[in-house]
XYZ file of N, CA and C in Angstrom:
774
model
N -5.360 16.666 3.632
C -5.248 15.306 3.098
C -6.457 14.527 3.568
N -7.449 14.384 2.725
C -8.698 13.782 3.148
C -8.706 12.283 2.940
N -9.570 11.619 3.690
C -9.817 10.203 3.484
C -11.038 10.081 2.596
N -10.908 9.610 1.352
C -11.993 9.696 0.386
C -13.141 8.750 0.696
N -14.333 9.108 0.215
C -15.471 8.209 0.337
C -15.262 7.004 -0.556
N -15.844 5.903 -0.186
C -15.614 4.664 -0.911
C -16.518 4.556 -2.137
N -15.956 4.023 -3.219
C -16.718 3.696 -4.424
C -17.464 4.906 -4.962
N -16.766 5.997 -5.159
C -17.411 7.209 -5.661
C -16.450 7.979 -6.548
N -16.986 8.472 -7.671
C -16.197 9.335 -8.540
C -16.664 10.788 -8.416
N -17.341 11.113 -7.339
C -17.844 12.467 -7.146
C -16.707 13.449 -6.925
N -16.904 14.682 -7.368
C -15.881 15.716 -7.213
C -15.852 16.270 -5.794
N -17.021 16.311 -5.144
C -17.112 16.827 -3.776
C -17.671 15.750 -2.858
N -17.164 15.729 -1.616
C -17.603 14.738 -0.644
C -17.851 15.418 0.701
N -18.824 14.892 1.428
C -19.020 15.281 2.818
C -18.340 14.216 3.663
N -17.310 14.606 4.434
C -16.468 13.646 5.132
C -16.412 13.980 6.611
N -16.488 12.970 7.441
C -16.346 13.129 8.886
C -14.964 13.716 9.187
N -14.924 14.782 9.966
C -13.652 15.450 10.234
C -12.654 14.561 10.964
N -13.130 13.485 11.599
C -12.226 12.592 12.334
C -11.389 11.714 11.415
N -11.713 11.664 10.127
C -10.935 10.828 9.213
C -10.231 11.654 8.143
N -9.985 12.920 8.435
C -9.216 13.751 7.508
C -7.980 14.295 8.221
N -7.025 14.725 7.433
C -5.826 15.349 7.968
C -5.401 16.494 7.075
N -4.406 17.230 7.503
C -3.915 18.354 6.709
C -3.147 17.866 5.483
N -3.350 18.552 4.370
C -2.578 18.263 3.166
C -1.110 18.579 3.412
N -0.189 17.683 3.035
C 1.227 18.022 3.154
C 1.535 19.317 2.401
N 2.281 20.192 3.027
C 2.557 21.512 2.445
C 3.357 21.422 1.148
N 4.130 20.356 0.986
C 5.023 20.248 -0.166
C 4.346 19.664 -1.400
N 3.080 19.250 -1.282
C 2.382 18.619 -2.405
C 1.255 19.502 -2.904
N 0.985 19.439 -4.217
C -0.228 20.068 -4.715
C -1.404 19.141 -4.407
N -2.600 19.575 -4.736
C -3.782 18.811 -4.345
C -3.864 17.459 -5.056
N -3.468 17.408 -6.318
C -3.525 16.146 -7.047
C -2.549 15.128 -6.458
N -1.331 15.585 -6.168
C -0.333 14.686 -5.593
C -0.749 14.221 -4.202
N -1.380 15.111 -3.440
C -1.850 14.739 -2.103
C -3.025 13.774 -2.179
N -3.882 13.941 -3.191
C -5.066 13.093 -3.314
C -4.720 11.628 -3.537
N -3.508 11.354 -4.027
C -3.094 9.970 -4.266
C -2.801 9.213 -2.983
N -2.672 9.917 -1.864
C -2.134 9.285 -0.658
C -3.119 8.775 0.399
N -4.222 9.445 0.714
C -4.954 9.082 1.937
C -5.414 7.636 2.040
N -6.157 7.137 1.058
C -6.680 5.775 1.160
C -5.548 4.765 1.265
N -4.572 4.885 0.372
C -3.492 3.898 0.350
C -2.571 4.022 1.555
N -2.319 5.256 1.997
C -1.411 5.414 3.139
C -2.073 4.940 4.428
N -3.383 5.169 4.574
C -4.093 4.631 5.733
C -4.046 3.104 5.733
N -4.289 2.512 4.570
C -4.255 1.052 4.458
C -2.877 0.517 4.802
N -1.842 1.134 4.228
C -0.474 0.675 4.464
C -0.075 0.839 5.922
N -0.403 1.988 6.496
C -0.026 2.249 7.896
C -0.729 1.274 8.835
N -2.040 1.082 8.648
C -2.770 0.151 9.497
C -2.242 -1.268 9.334
N -1.898 -1.648 8.102
C -1.357 -2.990 7.864
C -0.055 -3.207 8.628
N 0.826 -2.230 8.556
C 2.144 -2.370 9.191
C 2.091 -2.256 10.706
N 1.374 -1.243 11.199
C 1.497 -0.896 12.616
C 0.315 -1.353 13.479
N -0.866 -1.520 12.889
C -2.006 -2.026 13.654
C -2.104 -3.545 13.563
N -1.827 -4.107 12.390
C -1.988 -5.546 12.183
C -0.698 -6.313 12.437
N 0.383 -5.935 11.781
C 1.658 -6.640 11.979
C 2.366 -6.190 13.257
N 1.892 -5.118 13.854
C 2.429 -4.607 15.118
C 3.908 -4.226 15.024
N 4.312 -3.703 13.878
C 5.679 -3.221 13.752
C 5.839 -1.937 14.555
N 7.071 -1.675 14.962
C 7.401 -0.450 15.687
C 8.646 0.168 15.056
N 9.050 1.312 15.577
C 10.259 1.967 15.077
C 11.496 1.106 15.291
N 11.442 0.166 16.233
C 12.585 -0.705 16.527
C 12.517 -2.048 15.815
N 11.455 -2.305 15.057
C 11.284 -3.607 14.410
C 12.344 -3.835 13.341
N 12.826 -5.076 13.294
C 13.728 -5.490 12.224
C 13.076 -6.680 11.516
N 13.849 -7.642 11.061
C 13.261 -8.780 10.365
C 13.049 -8.485 8.898
N 12.235 -9.329 8.249
C 12.058 -9.246 6.806
C 10.579 -9.211 6.438
N 10.244 -8.295 5.534
C 8.883 -8.132 5.048
C 8.855 -8.364 3.540
N 8.002 -9.288 3.095
C 7.801 -9.537 1.670
C 6.570 -8.777 1.218
N 6.701 -8.006 0.155
C 5.597 -7.184 -0.358
C 5.157 -7.711 -1.715
N 3.958 -8.272 -1.769
C 3.351 -8.729 -3.021
C 2.383 -7.657 -3.491
N 2.599 -7.138 -4.680
C 1.832 -5.986 -5.156
C 2.578 -4.709 -4.869
N 3.889 -4.750 -5.071
C 4.746 -3.628 -4.671
C 4.573 -2.387 -5.533
N 4.050 -2.532 -6.752
C 3.906 -1.363 -7.625
C 2.526 -0.746 -7.548
N 1.615 -1.363 -6.793
C 0.284 -0.813 -6.644
C 0.260 0.365 -5.690
N -0.910 0.973 -5.547
C -1.018 2.151 -4.698
C -0.643 1.881 -3.258
N -1.179 0.798 -2.672
C -0.882 0.490 -1.277
C 0.556 0.018 -1.126
N 0.988 -0.900 -1.977
C 2.348 -1.409 -1.884
C 3.395 -0.324 -2.015
N 3.119 0.671 -2.864
C 4.068 1.762 -3.085
C 4.266 2.614 -1.834
N 3.177 2.818 -1.073
C 3.296 3.555 0.177
C 3.887 2.669 1.264
N 3.458 1.414 1.291
C 3.881 0.492 2.340
C 5.397 0.290 2.344
N 5.993 0.157 1.166
C 7.454 0.024 1.091
C 8.125 1.228 1.739
N 7.644 2.415 1.401
C 8.260 3.628 1.932
C 8.110 3.734 3.443
N 6.908 3.459 3.951
C 6.688 3.549 5.391
C 7.523 2.508 6.138
N 7.609 1.311 5.584
C 8.400 0.265 6.230
C 9.867 0.655 6.306
N 10.387 1.259 5.241
C 11.804 1.623 5.218
C 12.095 2.874 6.025
N 11.147 3.817 6.061
C 11.402 5.081 6.741
C 11.045 5.056 8.226
N 10.107 4.195 8.624
C 9.620 4.221 10.002
C 9.977 2.973 10.800
N 10.651 1.991 10.177
C 11.092 0.783 10.887
C 12.495 0.425 10.401
N 13.003 -0.712 10.879
C 14.310 -1.204 10.433
C 14.185 -2.515 9.662
N 13.008 -2.821 9.121
C 12.826 -4.090 8.433
C 13.517 -4.082 7.074
N 13.868 -5.263 6.629
C 14.371 -5.474 5.273
C 13.183 -5.784 4.390
N 13.039 -5.069 3.277
C 11.888 -5.224 2.393
C 12.293 -5.978 1.128
N 11.578 -7.077 0.866
C 11.702 -7.803 -0.397
C 10.448 -7.499 -1.195
N 10.598 -6.902 -2.361
C 9.456 -6.554 -3.198
C 9.335 -7.534 -4.351
N 8.102 -7.873 -4.695
C 7.846 -8.733 -5.847
C 7.405 -7.863 -7.016
N 8.063 -8.013 -8.152
C 7.726 -7.261 -9.356
C 8.003 -8.159 -10.547
N 7.642 -7.708 -11.738
C 7.892 -8.546 -12.915
C 8.423 -7.755 -14.098
N 7.949 -6.525 -14.275
C 8.372 -5.722 -15.412
C 9.551 -4.832 -15.041
N 10.263 -4.385 -16.035
C 11.428 -3.535 -15.793
C 11.034 -2.254 -15.064
N 9.905 -1.626 -15.487
C 9.501 -0.376 -14.866
C 9.011 -0.572 -13.435
N 8.325 -1.687 -13.165
C 7.859 -1.924 -11.795
C 9.007 -2.321 -10.880
N 9.998 -2.993 -11.437
C 11.194 -3.324 -10.657
C 11.936 -2.058 -10.252
N 12.133 -1.147 -11.211
C 12.824 0.103 -10.910
C 12.015 0.954 -9.941
N 10.700 0.917 -10.084
C 9.815 1.651 -9.180
C 10.033 1.201 -7.738
N 10.064 -0.118 -7.526
C 10.253 -0.652 -6.176
C 11.624 -0.285 -5.620
N 12.638 -0.325 -6.468
C 13.983 0.072 -6.041
C 13.998 1.545 -5.633
N 13.380 2.389 -6.446
C 13.354 3.822 -6.153
C 12.600 4.133 -4.862
N 11.620 3.295 -4.517
C 10.858 3.498 -3.291
C 11.607 3.024 -2.054
N 12.708 2.289 -2.257
C 13.528 1.894 -1.122
C 13.624 0.414 -0.847
N 13.003 -0.441 -1.668
C 13.064 -1.877 -1.432
C 14.518 -2.357 -1.419
N 14.834 -3.247 -0.488
C 16.194 -3.767 -0.378
C 16.491 -4.820 -1.442
N 15.485 -5.602 -1.794
C 15.616 -6.637 -2.817
C 14.342 -6.627 -3.653
N 14.482 -6.851 -4.961
C 13.326 -6.973 -5.841
C 13.476 -8.265 -6.634
N 12.492 -9.148 -6.513
C 12.519 -10.439 -7.183
C 11.356 -10.544 -8.163
N 11.570 -11.285 -9.235
C 10.545 -11.452 -10.265
C 9.602 -12.583 -9.875
N 8.356 -12.247 -9.614
C 7.414 -13.265 -9.157
C 6.955 -14.192 -10.275
N 7.333 -13.897 -11.514
C 7.032 -14.807 -12.618
C 8.071 -15.918 -12.738
N 9.191 -15.775 -12.055
C 10.214 -16.824 -12.098
C 9.677 -18.111 -11.487
N 9.975 -19.236 -12.123
C 9.516 -20.523 -11.610
C 10.054 -20.809 -10.215
N 11.234 -20.278 -9.925
C 11.854 -20.539 -8.624
C 11.724 -19.336 -7.689
N 10.672 -18.544 -7.868
C 10.463 -17.347 -7.055
C 10.512 -17.677 -5.563
N 9.765 -18.680 -5.139
C 9.756 -19.053 -3.717
C 11.131 -19.522 -3.269
N 11.815 -20.266 -4.115
C 13.155 -20.756 -3.759
C 14.141 -19.607 -3.609
N 13.986 -18.561 -4.434
C 14.857 -17.391 -4.314
C 14.675 -16.711 -2.960
N 13.425 -16.651 -2.497
C 13.156 -16.029 -1.201
C 13.765 -16.851 -0.078
N 13.589 -18.166 -0.154
C 14.144 -19.059 0.878
C 15.661 -18.991 0.889
N 16.268 -18.863 -0.283
C 17.724 -18.723 -0.355
C 18.175 -17.398 0.246
N 17.392 -16.363 0.009
C 17.725 -15.037 0.526
C 17.520 -14.965 2.037
N 16.463 -15.612 2.526
C 16.136 -15.618 3.959
C 15.919 -17.073 4.382
N 16.980 -17.800 4.694
C 16.877 -19.236 4.952
C 15.874 -19.628 6.036
N 15.710 -18.813 7.049
C 14.759 -19.143 8.105
C 13.321 -18.807 7.765
N 13.113 -18.110 6.642
C 11.783 -17.670 6.251
C 11.554 -16.213 6.608
N 10.753 -15.532 5.817
C 10.451 -14.129 6.097
C 9.530 -14.033 7.309
N 9.565 -12.897 7.978
C 8.728 -12.701 9.169
C 7.290 -12.359 8.812
N 7.130 -11.516 7.783
C 5.798 -11.009 7.457
C 5.631 -10.918 5.948
N 4.377 -11.041 5.516
C 4.033 -10.882 4.103
C 2.872 -9.899 3.989
N 3.005 -8.933 3.087
C 1.881 -8.097 2.688
C 1.396 -8.614 1.350
N 0.094 -8.892 1.250
C -0.445 -9.469 0.021
C -1.585 -8.645 -0.541
N -1.425 -8.216 -1.782
C -2.519 -7.599 -2.520
C -3.136 -8.590 -3.492
N -2.539 -9.780 -3.602
C -2.996 -10.816 -4.540
C -2.827 -12.175 -3.867
N -3.882 -12.666 -3.222
C -3.753 -13.863 -2.388
C -4.275 -15.144 -3.021
N -4.979 -15.040 -4.131
C -5.574 -16.242 -4.735
C -4.503 -17.267 -5.080
N -4.677 -18.491 -4.587
C -3.770 -19.583 -4.898
C -2.414 -19.484 -4.228
N -2.247 -18.549 -3.278
C -0.929 -18.290 -2.707
C -0.676 -18.977 -1.362
N -1.651 -19.690 -0.827
C -1.451 -20.295 0.494
C -0.238 -21.221 0.526
N -0.055 -22.145 -0.420
C 1.160 -22.980 -0.390
C 2.442 -22.154 -0.453
N 2.416 -21.083 -1.242
C 3.572 -20.191 -1.333
C 3.855 -19.530 0.008
N 2.816 -19.024 0.675
C 2.997 -18.387 1.982
C 3.604 -19.367 2.987
N 3.113 -20.587 2.969
C 3.619 -21.601 3.904
C 5.101 -21.868 3.659
N 5.503 -21.871 2.407
C 6.898 -22.170 2.075
C 7.840 -21.042 2.475
N 7.442 -19.781 2.258
C 8.401 -18.680 2.428
C 8.376 -18.049 3.817
N 7.321 -18.303 4.603
C 7.235 -17.698 5.937
C 7.884 -18.575 7.003
N 8.468 -17.942 7.987
C 8.996 -18.666 9.144
C 7.834 -19.134 10.007
N 8.048 -20.115 10.885
C 6.995 -20.465 11.846
C 6.588 -19.239 12.668
N 5.301 -19.097 12.923
C 4.712 -17.984 13.669
C 4.767 -16.667 12.887
N 4.997 -16.751 11.591
C 4.993 -15.555 10.760
C 3.582 -15.025 10.554
N 3.487 -13.868 9.876
C 2.205 -13.196 9.714
C 1.972 -12.791 8.262
N 0.705 -12.804 7.873
C 0.280 -12.338 6.556
C -0.784 -11.271 6.768
N -0.667 -10.151 6.069
C -1.739 -9.156 6.075
C -2.159 -8.949 4.625
N -3.459 -9.112 4.368
C -3.968 -9.075 2.995
C -5.031 -8.007 2.843
N -5.145 -7.459 1.624
C -6.114 -6.397 1.364
C -7.057 -6.737 0.220
N -6.869 -7.890 -0.420
C -7.685 -8.204 -1.588
C -9.000 -8.867 -1.188
N -9.854 -9.117 -2.158
C -11.164 -9.724 -1.914
C -11.153 -11.153 -2.457
N -10.619 -12.063 -1.670
C -10.501 -13.443 -2.103
C -11.171 -14.361 -1.082
N -12.384 -14.861 -1.378
C -13.124 -15.655 -0.395
C -12.660 -17.103 -0.266
N -12.024 -17.648 -1.294
C -11.678 -19.073 -1.292
C -10.220 -19.263 -0.888
N -9.969 -19.277 0.425
C -8.614 -19.458 0.930
C -8.611 -20.559 1.992
N -7.605 -21.431 1.924
C -7.510 -22.566 2.851
C -6.712 -22.153 4.084
N -7.370 -21.456 4.996
C -6.679 -20.979 6.186
C -6.172 -22.117 7.073
N -6.856 -23.246 7.052
C -6.453 -24.365 7.909
C -5.036 -24.833 7.584
N -4.637 -24.689 6.320
C -3.296 -25.114 5.916
C -2.204 -24.313 6.612
N -2.543 -23.166 7.161
C -1.556 -22.330 7.850
C -1.245 -22.824 9.262
N -2.025 -23.794 9.751
C -1.941 -24.171 11.163
C -0.594 -24.759 11.559
N -0.032 -25.656 10.751
C 1.193 -26.352 11.158
C 2.352 -25.409 11.444
N 2.396 -24.290 10.745
C 3.427 -23.287 11.027
C 2.922 -22.201 11.979
N 1.683 -22.351 12.446
C 1.069 -21.371 13.346
C 1.145 -19.968 12.765
N 0.817 -19.852 11.477
C 0.861 -18.566 10.806
C -0.410 -17.774 11.102
N -0.259 -16.476 11.213
C -1.386 -15.591 11.521
C -1.824 -14.854 10.263
N -3.147 -14.830 10.013
C -3.717 -14.112 8.871
C -4.452 -12.879 9.370
N -4.157 -11.730 8.786
C -4.852 -10.482 9.098
C -5.542 -9.963 7.834
N -6.756 -9.471 7.984
C -7.380 -8.694 6.926
C -7.234 -7.210 7.269
N -6.801 -6.434 6.300
C -6.743 -4.981 6.490
C -7.774 -4.320 5.572
N -8.608 -3.470 6.168
C -9.650 -2.755 5.423
C -9.842 -1.407 6.098
N -9.297 -0.360 5.487
C -9.263 0.929 6.175
C -10.652 1.557 6.343
N -11.655 1.054 5.619
C -13.005 1.583 5.769
C -13.737 0.994 6.972
N -13.165 -0.038 7.604
C -13.871 -0.709 8.699
C -14.190 0.257 9.843
N -13.252 1.137 10.169
C -13.488 2.071 11.276
C -14.705 2.960 11.015
N -14.785 3.534 9.819
C -15.889 4.442 9.526
C -17.193 3.686 9.264
N -17.128 2.526 8.637
C -18.342 1.764 8.353
C -19.050 1.328 9.628
N -18.259 1.018 10.656
C -18.846 0.498 11.889
C -18.727 1.477 13.061
N -18.432 2.743 12.727
C -18.418 3.809 13.725
C -17.549 3.422 14.934
N -16.339 2.980 14.650
C -15.423 2.562 15.715
C -15.155 3.717 16.675
N -15.044 3.420 17.954
C -14.825 4.488 18.936
C -13.492 5.217 18.756
N -12.538 4.560 18.059
C -11.236 5.201 17.850
C -11.119 5.777 16.441
N -12.232 6.256 15.887
C -12.223 6.782 14.523
C -11.198 7.895 14.341
N -10.936 8.646 15.382
C -9.976 9.745 15.320
C -8.579 9.256 14.970
N -8.330 7.960 15.136
C -6.996 7.429 14.820
C -6.646 7.647 13.350
N -7.641 7.625 12.470
C -7.311 7.835 11.061
C -6.843 9.266 10.815
N -7.396 10.214 11.530
C -6.869 11.589 11.470
C -5.422 11.600 11.963
N -5.160 10.911 13.048
C -3.813 10.892 13.626
C -2.812 10.238 12.678
N -3.248 9.183 11.992
C -2.360 8.513 11.033
C -2.023 9.444 9.867
N -3.023 10.118 9.316
C -2.775 11.033 8.205
C -1.835 12.161 8.606
N -1.994 12.679 9.818
C -1.087 13.709 10.312
C 0.330 13.149 10.469
N 0.414 11.905 10.930
C 1.722 11.249 11.117
C 2.429 11.065 9.784
N 1.683 10.714 8.743
C 2.280 10.466 7.431
C 2.680 11.765 6.738
N 1.945 12.845 6.987
C 2.272 14.120 6.353
C 3.669 14.598 6.729
N 4.114 14.239 7.924
C 5.436 14.701 8.374
C 6.575 14.178 7.499
N 6.707 12.854 7.289
C 7.787 12.391 6.414
C 7.604 12.779 4.954
N 6.352 13.055 4.551
C 6.141 13.562 3.195
C 6.756 14.950 3.062
N 6.491 15.811 4.032
C 6.996 17.183 3.965
C 8.506 17.277 4.162
N 9.107 16.280 4.785
C 10.565 16.276 4.948
C 11.265 15.505 3.830
N 10.493 15.006 2.867
C 11.087 14.358 1.704
C 11.436 12.902 1.885
N 11.060 12.303 3.000
C 11.380 10.893 3.222
C 10.350 9.956 2.598
N 9.131 10.430 2.419
C 8.074 9.677 1.744
C 7.524 10.558 0.634
N 7.363 9.992 -0.538
C 6.888 10.784 -1.661
C 5.496 10.327 -2.097
N 4.797 11.190 -2.798
C 3.515 10.812 -3.347
C 3.691 9.651 -4.315
N 2.658 8.830 -4.438
C 2.711 7.721 -5.388
C 1.950 8.051 -6.665
N 1.604 9.323 -6.843
C 0.954 9.763 -8.070
C 1.873 9.545 -9.265
N 1.352 8.877 -10.290
C 2.126 8.699 -11.523
C 1.455 9.347 -12.726
N 0.116 9.532 -12.650
C -0.590 10.217 -13.735
C -1.692 11.087 -13.146
N -1.746 12.341 -13.571
C -2.839 13.239 -13.193
C -3.630 13.543 -14.456
N -4.826 12.978 -14.559
C -5.658 13.150 -15.740
C -6.528 14.386 -15.588
N -6.643 15.169 -16.660
C -7.412 16.406 -16.641
C -8.219 16.519 -17.934
N -9.388 17.177 -17.876
C -10.047 17.764 -16.704
C -10.826 16.698 -15.945
N -11.580 17.132 -14.938
C -12.408 16.213 -14.165
C -13.712 16.014 -14.928
N -13.757 14.988 -15.797
C -14.973 14.718 -16.563
C -15.096 13.218 -16.797
N -16.198 12.823 -17.427
C -16.482 11.399 -17.615
C -15.419 10.717 -18.473
N -14.884 11.417 -19.467
C -13.869 10.829 -20.337
C -12.618 10.449 -19.550
N -12.157 11.363 -18.713
C -10.951 11.091 -17.931
C -11.217 10.052 -16.832
N -12.428 10.042 -16.287
C -12.758 9.008 -15.303
C -12.728 7.628 -15.937
N -13.270 7.518 -17.154
C -13.216 6.228 -17.863
C -11.777 5.823 -18.149
N -10.941 6.795 -18.531
C -9.537 6.495 -18.796
C -8.823 6.022 -17.540
N -9.120 6.663 -16.415
C -8.509 6.248 -15.151
C -8.885 4.819 -14.809
N -10.159 4.473 -14.968
C -10.594 3.104 -14.694
C -9.930 2.122 -15.659
N -9.790 2.521 -16.932
C -9.159 1.636 -17.911
C -7.723 1.308 -17.512
N -6.969 2.329 -17.098
C -5.575 2.128 -16.716
C -5.471 1.225 -15.491
N -6.302 1.499 -14.494
C -6.257 0.700 -13.267
C -6.650 -0.745 -13.541
N -7.699 -0.934 -14.327
C -8.187 -2.282 -14.605
C -7.261 -3.068 -15.519
N -6.318 -2.402 -16.165
C -5.353 -3.112 -17.012
C -4.417 -3.991 -16.201
N -4.275 -3.668 -14.903
C -3.390 -4.437 -14.041
C -1.930 -4.059 -14.178
N -1.633 -3.022 -14.947
C -0.234 -2.629 -15.164
C 0.062 -1.217 -14.685
N -0.835 -0.638 -13.906
C -0.612 0.731 -13.435
C 0.445 0.759 -12.343
N 1.282 1.776 -12.378
C 2.229 2.021 -11.292
C 1.656 3.086 -10.376
N 1.742 2.865 -9.076
C 1.297 3.872 -8.133
C -0.172 4.202 -8.284
N -0.507 5.499 -8.230
C -1.896 5.941 -8.242
C -2.198 6.859 -9.425
N -3.425 6.743 -9.917
C -3.935 7.615 -10.967
C -4.929 8.587 -10.325
N -4.815 9.868 -10.632
C -5.702 10.884 -10.071
C -6.361 11.654 -11.208
N -7.665 11.908 -11.062
C -8.374 12.794 -11.990
C -8.603 14.110 -11.257
N -8.136 15.212 -11.840
C -8.167 16.485 -11.109
C -8.471 17.647 -12.027
N -8.971 18.714 -11.435
C -9.082 19.973 -12.154
C -7.680 20.495 -12.455
N -7.471 21.125 -13.593
C -6.129 21.621 -13.932
C -5.534 22.548 -12.883
N -6.342 23.381 -12.255
C -5.801 24.353 -11.304
C -5.335 23.684 -10.009
N -5.666 22.404 -9.816
C -5.234 21.697 -8.613
C -3.924 20.952 -8.824
N -3.358 21.062 -10.019
C -2.116 20.370 -10.343
C -1.086 21.382 -10.782
N 0.102 21.307 -10.238
C 1.160 22.232 -10.633
C 1.474 22.061 -12.111
N 1.790 23.152 -12.757
C 2.074 23.112 -14.190
C 3.268 22.220 -14.483
N 4.230 22.217 -13.598
C 5.402 21.362 -13.793
C 5.798 20.770 -12.454
N 6.270 19.551 -12.490
C 6.639 18.870 -11.275
C 7.916 18.093 -11.559
N 8.933 18.161 -10.710
C 10.169 17.447 -10.991
C 9.954 15.935 -11.025
N 10.704 15.268 -11.857
C 10.629 13.814 -11.919
C 11.105 13.234 -10.601
N 10.289 12.343 -9.972
C 10.706 11.787 -8.680
C 12.014 11.027 -8.798
N 12.878 11.227 -7.838
C 14.133 10.497 -7.801
C 14.143 9.517 -6.662
N 15.284 8.983 -6.357
C 15.389 8.035 -5.265
C 15.192 8.745 -3.926
N 14.595 8.024 -3.007
C 14.496 8.565 -1.648
C 15.864 8.612 -1.002
N 16.104 9.572 -0.123
C 17.397 9.614 0.562
C 17.553 8.428 1.496
């Protein structure tokens, strides 16, 4: 299970051995390829930034629950902690996707009273928010988070009013899984350790791949199609472009996690 190079559609990569892990035995290569970048991001967000542990409880709101990172993050939060997960979705298929991944509650973020629904569900405010879409959301975060709550974000949004978070003493974290390798962090081996840690619940069936489409063959046409689907903003999980021999001829339809 490798950690892919950034911003590249190359078929082969030279990768530092400290940021790779073993492919889960229960997955083919295409299904495994959907996991490293997003699972590293999700794991670091939950356990390095929000400082969750196996004993953590409380409530986590996931914005971007049907995306690649959100899809892994929901599973890791439910399988490796005791937190209650509220997922934000809007379409019928993305709502069902979040439910199948283990979310305790799924709310429609297009509802005018979306924030009020969260406050009604968690009167004291949620403990933590994962955000893949932060533009214009600062007032929303202030309303739904408890005092001293935390936000961890992964998007590229430069215009954010962080000062508005002060009255509730809210903490903002940026998560970027490439930071360790870009700046040659002394603990680079941790990404290998994280990938090995995630492979275990994958192989025991507690965490599943987030692959939803495997495009074949590995050529410019399929790469363009993959980008088109992702850029549409309606993709569920992850899209992988793979050689046919790296994908099983048949794969059972994913069901609910145990």
